[in-house]
PDB file of C-alpha atoms in Angstrom:
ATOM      1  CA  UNK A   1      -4.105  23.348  13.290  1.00  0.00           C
ATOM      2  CA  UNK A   2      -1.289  20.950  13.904  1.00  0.00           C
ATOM      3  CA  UNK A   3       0.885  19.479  11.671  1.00  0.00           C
ATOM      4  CA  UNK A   4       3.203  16.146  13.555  1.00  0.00           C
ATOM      5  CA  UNK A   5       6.094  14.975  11.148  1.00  0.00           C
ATOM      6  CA  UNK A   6       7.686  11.757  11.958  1.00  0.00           C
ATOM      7  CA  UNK A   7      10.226   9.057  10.830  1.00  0.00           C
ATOM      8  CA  UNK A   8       8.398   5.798  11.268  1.00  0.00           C
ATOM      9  CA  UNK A   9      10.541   4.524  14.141  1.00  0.00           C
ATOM     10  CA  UNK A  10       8.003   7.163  16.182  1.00  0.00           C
ATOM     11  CA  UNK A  11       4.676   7.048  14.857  1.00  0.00           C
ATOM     12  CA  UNK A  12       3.021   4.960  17.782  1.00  0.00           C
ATOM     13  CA  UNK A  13       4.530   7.017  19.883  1.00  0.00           C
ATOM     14  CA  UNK A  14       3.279  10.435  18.275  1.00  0.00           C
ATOM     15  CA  UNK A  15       0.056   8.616  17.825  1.00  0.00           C
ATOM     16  CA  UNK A  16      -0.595   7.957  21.900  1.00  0.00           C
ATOM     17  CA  UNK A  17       1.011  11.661  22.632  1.00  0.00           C
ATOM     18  CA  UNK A  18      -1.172  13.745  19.705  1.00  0.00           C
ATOM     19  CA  UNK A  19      -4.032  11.593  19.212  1.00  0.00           C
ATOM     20  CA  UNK A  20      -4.398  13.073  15.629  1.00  0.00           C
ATOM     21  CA  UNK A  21      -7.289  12.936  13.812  1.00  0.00           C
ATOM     22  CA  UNK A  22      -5.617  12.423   9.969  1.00  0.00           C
ATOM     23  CA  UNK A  23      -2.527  10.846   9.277  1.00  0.00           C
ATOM     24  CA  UNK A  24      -0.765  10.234   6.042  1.00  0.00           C
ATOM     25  CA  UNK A  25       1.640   7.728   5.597  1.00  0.00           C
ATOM     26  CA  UNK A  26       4.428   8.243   2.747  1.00  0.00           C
ATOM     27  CA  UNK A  27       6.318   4.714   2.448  1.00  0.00           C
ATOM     28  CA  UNK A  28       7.978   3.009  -0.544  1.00  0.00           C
ATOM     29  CA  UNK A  29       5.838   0.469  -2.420  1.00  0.00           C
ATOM     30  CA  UNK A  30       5.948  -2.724  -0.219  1.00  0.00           C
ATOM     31  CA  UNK A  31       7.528  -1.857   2.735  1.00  0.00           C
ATOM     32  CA  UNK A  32       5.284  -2.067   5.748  1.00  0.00           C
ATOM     33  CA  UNK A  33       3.567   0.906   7.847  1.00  0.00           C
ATOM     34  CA  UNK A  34       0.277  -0.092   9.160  1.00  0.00           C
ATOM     35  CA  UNK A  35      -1.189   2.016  11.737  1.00  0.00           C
ATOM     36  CA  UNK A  36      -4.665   3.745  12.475  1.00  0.00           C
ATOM     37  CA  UNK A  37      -6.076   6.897  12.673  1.00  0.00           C
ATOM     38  CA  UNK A  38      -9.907   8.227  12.215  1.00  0.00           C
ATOM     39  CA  UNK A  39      -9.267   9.584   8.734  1.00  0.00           C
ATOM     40  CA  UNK A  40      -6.167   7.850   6.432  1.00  0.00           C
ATOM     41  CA  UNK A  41      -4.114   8.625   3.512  1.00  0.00           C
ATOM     42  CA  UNK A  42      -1.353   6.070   2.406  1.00  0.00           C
ATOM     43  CA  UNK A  43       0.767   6.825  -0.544  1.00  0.00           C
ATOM     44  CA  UNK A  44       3.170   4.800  -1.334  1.00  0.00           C
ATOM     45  CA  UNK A  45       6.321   6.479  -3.540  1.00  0.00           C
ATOM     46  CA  UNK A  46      10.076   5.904  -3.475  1.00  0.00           C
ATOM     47  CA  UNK A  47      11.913   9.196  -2.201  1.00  0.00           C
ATOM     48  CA  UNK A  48      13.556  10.094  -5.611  1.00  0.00           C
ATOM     49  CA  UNK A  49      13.913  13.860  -6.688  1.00  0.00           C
ATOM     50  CA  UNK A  50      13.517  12.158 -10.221  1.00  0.00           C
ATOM     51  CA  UNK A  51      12.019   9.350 -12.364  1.00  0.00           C
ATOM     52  CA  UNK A  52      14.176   6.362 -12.396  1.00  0.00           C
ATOM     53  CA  UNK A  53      13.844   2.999 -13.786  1.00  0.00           C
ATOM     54  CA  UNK A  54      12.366  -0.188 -11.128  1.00  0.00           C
ATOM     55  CA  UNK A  55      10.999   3.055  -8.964  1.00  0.00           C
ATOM     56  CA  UNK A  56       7.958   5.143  -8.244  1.00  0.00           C
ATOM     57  CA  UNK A  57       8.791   8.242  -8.362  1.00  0.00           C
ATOM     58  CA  UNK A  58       6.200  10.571  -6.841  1.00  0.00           C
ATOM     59  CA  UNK A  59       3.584  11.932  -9.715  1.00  0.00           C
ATOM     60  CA  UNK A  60       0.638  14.550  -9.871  1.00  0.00           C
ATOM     61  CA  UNK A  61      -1.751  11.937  -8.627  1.00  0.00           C
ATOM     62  CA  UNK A  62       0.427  11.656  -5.397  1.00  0.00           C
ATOM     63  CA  UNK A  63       0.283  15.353  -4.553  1.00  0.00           C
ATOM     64  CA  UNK A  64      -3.432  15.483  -5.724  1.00  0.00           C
ATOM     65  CA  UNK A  65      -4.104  13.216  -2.890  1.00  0.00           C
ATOM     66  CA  UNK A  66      -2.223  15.180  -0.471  1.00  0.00           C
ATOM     67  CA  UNK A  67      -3.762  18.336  -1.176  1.00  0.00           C
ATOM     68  CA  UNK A  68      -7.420  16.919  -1.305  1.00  0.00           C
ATOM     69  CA  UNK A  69      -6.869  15.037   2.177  1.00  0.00           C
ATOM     70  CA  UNK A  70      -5.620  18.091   3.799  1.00  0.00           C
ATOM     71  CA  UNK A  71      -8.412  20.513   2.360  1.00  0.00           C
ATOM     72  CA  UNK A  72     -10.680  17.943   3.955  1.00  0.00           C
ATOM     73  CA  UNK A  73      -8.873  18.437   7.864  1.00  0.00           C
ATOM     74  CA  UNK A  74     -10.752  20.940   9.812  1.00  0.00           C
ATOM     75  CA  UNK A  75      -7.773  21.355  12.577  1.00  0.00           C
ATOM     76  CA  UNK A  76     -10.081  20.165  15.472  1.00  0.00           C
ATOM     77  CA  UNK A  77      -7.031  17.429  16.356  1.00  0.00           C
ATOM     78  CA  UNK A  78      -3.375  17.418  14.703  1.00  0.00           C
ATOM     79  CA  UNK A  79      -2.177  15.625  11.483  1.00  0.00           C
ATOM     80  CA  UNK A  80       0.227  13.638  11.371  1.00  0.00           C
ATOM     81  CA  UNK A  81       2.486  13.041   8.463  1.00  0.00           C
ATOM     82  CA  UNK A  82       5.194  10.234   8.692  1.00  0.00           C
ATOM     83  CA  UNK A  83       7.673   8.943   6.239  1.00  0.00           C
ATOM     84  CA  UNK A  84      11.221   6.334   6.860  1.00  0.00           C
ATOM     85  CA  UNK A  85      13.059   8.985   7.984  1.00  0.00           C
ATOM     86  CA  UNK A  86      10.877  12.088   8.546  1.00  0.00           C
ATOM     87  CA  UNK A  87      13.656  14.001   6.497  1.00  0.00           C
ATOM     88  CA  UNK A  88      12.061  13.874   3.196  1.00  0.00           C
ATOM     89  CA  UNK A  89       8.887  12.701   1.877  1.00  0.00           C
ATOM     90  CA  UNK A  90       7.117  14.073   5.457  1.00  0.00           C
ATOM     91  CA  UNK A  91       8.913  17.516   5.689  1.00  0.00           C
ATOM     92  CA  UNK A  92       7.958  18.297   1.694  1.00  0.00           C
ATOM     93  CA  UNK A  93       4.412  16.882   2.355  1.00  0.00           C
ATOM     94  CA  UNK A  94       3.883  18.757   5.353  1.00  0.00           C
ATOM     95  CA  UNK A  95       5.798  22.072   3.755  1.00  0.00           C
ATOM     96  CA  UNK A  96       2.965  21.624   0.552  1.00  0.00           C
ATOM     97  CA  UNK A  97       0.411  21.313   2.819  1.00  0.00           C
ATOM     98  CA  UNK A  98       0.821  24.565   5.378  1.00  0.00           C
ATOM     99  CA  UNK A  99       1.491  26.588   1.648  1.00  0.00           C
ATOM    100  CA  UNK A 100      -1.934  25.052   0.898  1.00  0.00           C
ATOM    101  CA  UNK A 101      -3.782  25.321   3.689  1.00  0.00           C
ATOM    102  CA  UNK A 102      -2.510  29.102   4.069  1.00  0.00           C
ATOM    103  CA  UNK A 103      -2.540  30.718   1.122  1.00  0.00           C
ATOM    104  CA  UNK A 104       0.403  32.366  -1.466  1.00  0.00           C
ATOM    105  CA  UNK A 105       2.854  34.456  -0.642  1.00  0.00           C
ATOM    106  CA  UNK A 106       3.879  32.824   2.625  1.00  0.00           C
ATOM    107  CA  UNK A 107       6.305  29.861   0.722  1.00  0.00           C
ATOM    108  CA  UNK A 108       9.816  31.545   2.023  1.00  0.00           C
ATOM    109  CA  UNK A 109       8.346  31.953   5.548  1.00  0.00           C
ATOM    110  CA  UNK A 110       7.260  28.263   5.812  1.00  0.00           C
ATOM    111  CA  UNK A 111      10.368  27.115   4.528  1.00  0.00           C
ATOM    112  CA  UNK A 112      11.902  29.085   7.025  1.00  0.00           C
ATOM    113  CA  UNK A 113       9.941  27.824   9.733  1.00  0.00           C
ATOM    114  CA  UNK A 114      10.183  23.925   8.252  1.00  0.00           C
ATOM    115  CA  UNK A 115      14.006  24.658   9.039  1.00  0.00           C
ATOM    116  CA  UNK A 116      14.033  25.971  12.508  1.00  0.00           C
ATOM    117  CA  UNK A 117      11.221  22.860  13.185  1.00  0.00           C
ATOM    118  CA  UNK A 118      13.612  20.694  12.269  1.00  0.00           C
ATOM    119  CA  UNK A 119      17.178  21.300  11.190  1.00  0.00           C
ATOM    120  CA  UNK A 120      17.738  17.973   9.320  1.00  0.00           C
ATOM    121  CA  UNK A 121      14.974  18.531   6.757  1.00  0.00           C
ATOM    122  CA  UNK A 122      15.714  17.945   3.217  1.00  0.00           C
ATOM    123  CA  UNK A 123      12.229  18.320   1.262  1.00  0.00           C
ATOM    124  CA  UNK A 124      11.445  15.721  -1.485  1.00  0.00           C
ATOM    125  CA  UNK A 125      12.374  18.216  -4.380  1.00  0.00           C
ATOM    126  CA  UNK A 126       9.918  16.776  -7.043  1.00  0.00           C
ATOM    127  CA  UNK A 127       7.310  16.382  -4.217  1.00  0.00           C
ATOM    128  CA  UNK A 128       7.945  20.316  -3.602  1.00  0.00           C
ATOM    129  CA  UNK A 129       7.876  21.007  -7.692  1.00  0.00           C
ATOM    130  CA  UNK A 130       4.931  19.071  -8.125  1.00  0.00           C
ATOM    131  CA  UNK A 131       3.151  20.783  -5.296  1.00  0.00           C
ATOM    132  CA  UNK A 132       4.338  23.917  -6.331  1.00  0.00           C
ATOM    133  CA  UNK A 133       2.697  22.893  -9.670  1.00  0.00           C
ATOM    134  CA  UNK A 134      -0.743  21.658  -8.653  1.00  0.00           C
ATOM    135  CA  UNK A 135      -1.417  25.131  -6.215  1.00  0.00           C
ATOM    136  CA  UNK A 136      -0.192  27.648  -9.404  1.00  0.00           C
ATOM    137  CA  UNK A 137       2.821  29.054  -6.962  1.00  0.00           C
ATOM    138  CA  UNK A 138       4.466  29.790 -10.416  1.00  0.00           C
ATOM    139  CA  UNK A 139       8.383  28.191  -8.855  1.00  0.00           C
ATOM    140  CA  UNK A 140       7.805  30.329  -5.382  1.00  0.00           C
ATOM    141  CA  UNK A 141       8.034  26.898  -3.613  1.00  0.00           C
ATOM    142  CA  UNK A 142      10.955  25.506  -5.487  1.00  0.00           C
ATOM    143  CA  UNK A 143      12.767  28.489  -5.149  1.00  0.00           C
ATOM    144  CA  UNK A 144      12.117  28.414  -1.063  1.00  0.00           C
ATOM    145  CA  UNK A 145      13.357  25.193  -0.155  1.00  0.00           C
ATOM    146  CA  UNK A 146      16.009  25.404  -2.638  1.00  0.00           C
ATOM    147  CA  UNK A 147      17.151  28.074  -0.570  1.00  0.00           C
ATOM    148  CA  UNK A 148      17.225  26.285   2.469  1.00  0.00           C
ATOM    149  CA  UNK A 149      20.207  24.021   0.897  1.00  0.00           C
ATOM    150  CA  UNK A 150      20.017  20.696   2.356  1.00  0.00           C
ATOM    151  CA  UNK A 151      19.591  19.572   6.040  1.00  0.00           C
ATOM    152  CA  UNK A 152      21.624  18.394   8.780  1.00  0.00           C
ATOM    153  CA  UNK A 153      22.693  15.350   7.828  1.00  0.00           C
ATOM    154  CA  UNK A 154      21.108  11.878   9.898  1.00  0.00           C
ATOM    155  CA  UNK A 155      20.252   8.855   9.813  1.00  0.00           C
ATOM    156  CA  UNK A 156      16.427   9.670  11.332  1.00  0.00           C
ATOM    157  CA  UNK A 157      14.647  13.031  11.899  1.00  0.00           C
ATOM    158  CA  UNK A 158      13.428  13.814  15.217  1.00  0.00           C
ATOM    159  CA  UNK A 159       9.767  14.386  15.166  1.00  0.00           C
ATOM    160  CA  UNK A 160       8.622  17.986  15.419  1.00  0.00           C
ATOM    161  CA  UNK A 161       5.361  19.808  15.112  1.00  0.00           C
ATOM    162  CA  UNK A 162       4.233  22.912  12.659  1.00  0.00           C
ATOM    163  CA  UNK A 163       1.797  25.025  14.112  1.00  0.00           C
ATOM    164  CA  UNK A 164      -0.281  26.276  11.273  1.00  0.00           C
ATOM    165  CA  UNK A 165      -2.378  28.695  12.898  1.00  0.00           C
ATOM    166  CA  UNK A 166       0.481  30.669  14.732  1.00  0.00           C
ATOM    167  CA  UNK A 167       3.536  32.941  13.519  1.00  0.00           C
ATOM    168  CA  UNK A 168       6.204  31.182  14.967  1.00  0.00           C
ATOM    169  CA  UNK A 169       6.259  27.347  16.203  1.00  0.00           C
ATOM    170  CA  UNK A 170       6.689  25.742  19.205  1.00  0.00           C
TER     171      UNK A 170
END
């Protein structure tokens, strides 16, 4: 079970290398990300750790979605989870959906590994909280990626790939 993040500028690319089964695209309403896969989840959200005015801030709806499509992968081929930058929206979906897909008690060890993956991640807060939320971790998510502090700074993550089915990644 494979789990691709990637800033947009590298989806076809990660699409011919991984030939994923699911992919989930996290863009801001109206901007443009069309691309195919066998199985499709488009959510569209502006990455905002809180409401604000003129934007869509992501809700419980959002991470519904995202936690249904996931339970609904069986692992055969990767996922692949792309954002703008593959910083934020990606790395928080993708963090929600190895705690899902893996059970509780393992939040400060995939935060862990969502850092060594990929030293520029800065999870969606309110993605996290919300996801935290909707799987009962009672804050344990919140309190892991808050830990982590905030990534590398960049102007575009590089893509990287979790492993869900191993201890370590590759």
């Amino acid at each position: 079970m494979k789990l691709i993040v990637s800033p947009l500028p590298q989806v076809e690319r990660m699409l011919a290398e991984h030939r994923p089964s699911h992919l989930i695209t996290l863009a801001s309403p109206g901007h443009a990300a069309d691309f195919t896969a066998d199985h499709r989840l488009d959510l569209r959200f502006n990455d905002i750790a809180e409401p604000r005015d003129g934007l869509t801030a992501p809700n419980e709806e959002h991470v519904r979605a995202l936690l249904d499509f996931a339970r609904g992968w069986d692992g055969a081929r990767p996922m692949l989870v792309h954002c703008w930058a593959g910083v934020s929206r990606s790395t928080a979906a993708a963090y929600a959906i190895a705690c899902a897909l893996t059970g509780p008690g393992r939040e400060a060890a995939w935060a862990a590994r969502l850092r060594t993956a990929a030293p520029t991640a800065t999870p969606n807060p309110l993605l996290v909280a919300l996801a935290d939320e909707a799987l009962a971790r009672e804050g344990a998510m919140i309190r892991a990626v808050s830990a982590l502090g905030r990534g590398v700074e960049t102007d575009w993550g590089a893509p990287f790939v979790m492993d869900l089915l191993s201890e370590g990644d590759a």
